[in-house]
Amino acid sequence: MGMSDGPPDQNLWLTRQTGYWESQLFQTMDHRSNYSIVLNTWITADHIDPEKMEQAYRAMMYNQPNFRTNVRQDSKGVIYFTPATDFSDVFQFVDQSGEEEEGRGYAGCWSFAEKLADVPFNLGGECPLNRCVLVKRPDGYSLLNKLHHAIGDGTTSFRVVNEMMRQYDLLVSGGEVNLEPDKVLPSAMELCEYAKNEEVVRRMVQRKLDRARNQEIMFPLNHEEIAVSRSHIPHPNHTLHAVGTKEGFSKLQETCSERLEGMTIGAYCFAGLAMAKAAVYMRKNGYKTVPEGGIPAVYQDVLVNLRNRIEPQPGECFMNCIAMVDIKTTVTENMTLFDAVKNVGDQLRAAYKDNEAPLFFHCKAEVETGEHSAYLNSLPEGTRSEFMPSNQMNFNYPTQYSWGEIKSAHTIGSFWCPIISNQILLFQCVGGKMCYSVVCCDGEENMAAAKEVFDLFVYVIENSDLISSATGVVDLLDFNID
């Protein structure tokens, strides 16, 4: 197939050197490295034509340079994007409609989706670094979109699905696919080169230092469990999942609009996560009241989509750039959940005011090579962040079509979780209800800690009407989430 799977103009194929963030995700081109994301999108439909859906996926690839590429490494170790030439295996249709009804909805092929995430991409090969699997189930369809983290992120996955649905809708309506290839975009680091503010970078680095010196890990990684999982499969992660309700999201909207001036859903969720972690920490240590020595500060990295703040606007491109903003929440005896929301909101607003997102790469370079680099680079795995929320984003694309409806979307991660944090929480809003996922390290102890926090977090978010201006961490200990 070769170049016929994309535009004839070779300037529209991604051939540049990988940027800093991208090269970090490729590392040494080890084919076992598996920085993959799978989006499990559940669609209720009487029939989806797999041939037309494959056409829709290939049309999306035709238009997006990042989805038509692999990588190569030169003699000096520099990694370059190179055009893929083998597109024969980018789409697969799996018919599971004859299987038992147990495991309905998006969870029906969850183990299948996790296994898909487990398989590493062949770096340096001929195939592109993404693929799509359409799974027919007894009660609908799962659309599994897999991509290497270096060509996109979880938000990219939403755009992929949106573009596929748009192209598929054209086809089933009797039309043709829309082929309008996008231009090749620069790396995130190049986009951020214009951002200069040494004083803000200095403060960002100082926060990293303070965090490294003072952080107490609430739920340490059990490295022995990870080592065992790595000896069996190249994928030491699992993903916990839950779907909220429209009623729960409506209550959350009401809480944020009426109970506290300036409260946002994002700040509420990050604060709710910090309080849930603190409550589980108290449970595990047998505390009925806040201990005299206090609760360890909860550090969270909020992923920020730089491309949302830089042209082109979301929906017009698929390449995403990520930066991190540090959020620190110290839960005390008298702190209420609403206090925590205000605290998180103030930190977020300060970060936006300082325009920290584009300065991420300057800060990261200073952390890795500056005067404090030896100390910061000596930190053990798992101490950068204990529980990292991802970018909460409303699913602002259509979910209803004449032929079916998107009901939920869950992000499943692969290898990348343990090198960053113990757990990574991802949540999106689809059709007026939240879809929750938490990527966590494999192993009984690691997963147990993640599940306890996850269950309490989901309960707090879904039942915001039970939260009052006096609700503190001790009150969360008694929440019945069974």
Short mmCIF file of C-alpha atoms in Angstrom, two decimals, residues 20-21 24 188-189 192 195 200-201 204-205 208 301-304 306 321-326 355-368:
data_model
loop_
_atom_site.label_atom_id
_atom_site.label_comp_id
_atom_site.label_asym_id
_atom_site.label_seq_id
_atom_site.Cartn_x
_atom_site.Cartn_y
_atom_site.Cartn_z
CA TYR A 20 12.01 16.15 23.80
CA TRP A 21 8.78 14.73 25.23
CA GLN A 24 11.39 10.35 26.32
CA ALA A 188 5.68 20.55 21.97
CA MET A 189 9.12 21.87 22.90
CA CYS A 192 7.06 26.38 23.94
CA ALA A 195 7.88 31.17 26.54
CA VAL A 200 8.52 31.54 37.28
CA VAL A 201 10.74 28.61 36.28
CA MET A 204 8.54 25.83 39.72
CA VAL A 205 11.89 24.17 40.39
CA LYS A 208 9.95 20.35 43.01
CA ASP A 301 0.24 16.60 38.92
CA VAL A 302 -2.54 18.07 36.83
CA LEU A 303 -1.96 17.31 33.18
CA VAL A 304 -2.48 20.36 31.00
CA LEU A 306 -0.99 22.79 25.79
CA CYS A 321 1.24 18.30 24.03
CA ILE A 322 1.27 17.74 27.77
CA ALA A 323 2.66 19.78 30.63
CA MET A 324 2.32 19.36 34.38
CA VAL A 325 1.18 21.74 37.06
CA ASP A 326 1.94 20.80 40.68
CA ASN A 355 1.44 30.76 32.30
CA GLU A 356 3.28 27.75 33.71
CA ALA A 357 2.17 25.22 31.11
CA PRO A 358 4.46 26.41 28.27
CA LEU A 359 7.31 26.72 30.81
CA PHE A 360 7.13 23.02 31.64
CA PHE A 361 10.03 22.07 29.35
CA HIS A 362 12.28 24.79 30.75
CA CYS A 363 11.50 23.58 34.27
CA LYS A 364 12.05 19.94 33.32
CA ALA A 365 15.42 20.72 31.75
CA GLU A 366 16.50 22.57 34.89
CA VAL A 367 15.34 19.69 37.09
CA GLU A 368 17.27 17.15 35.01
#
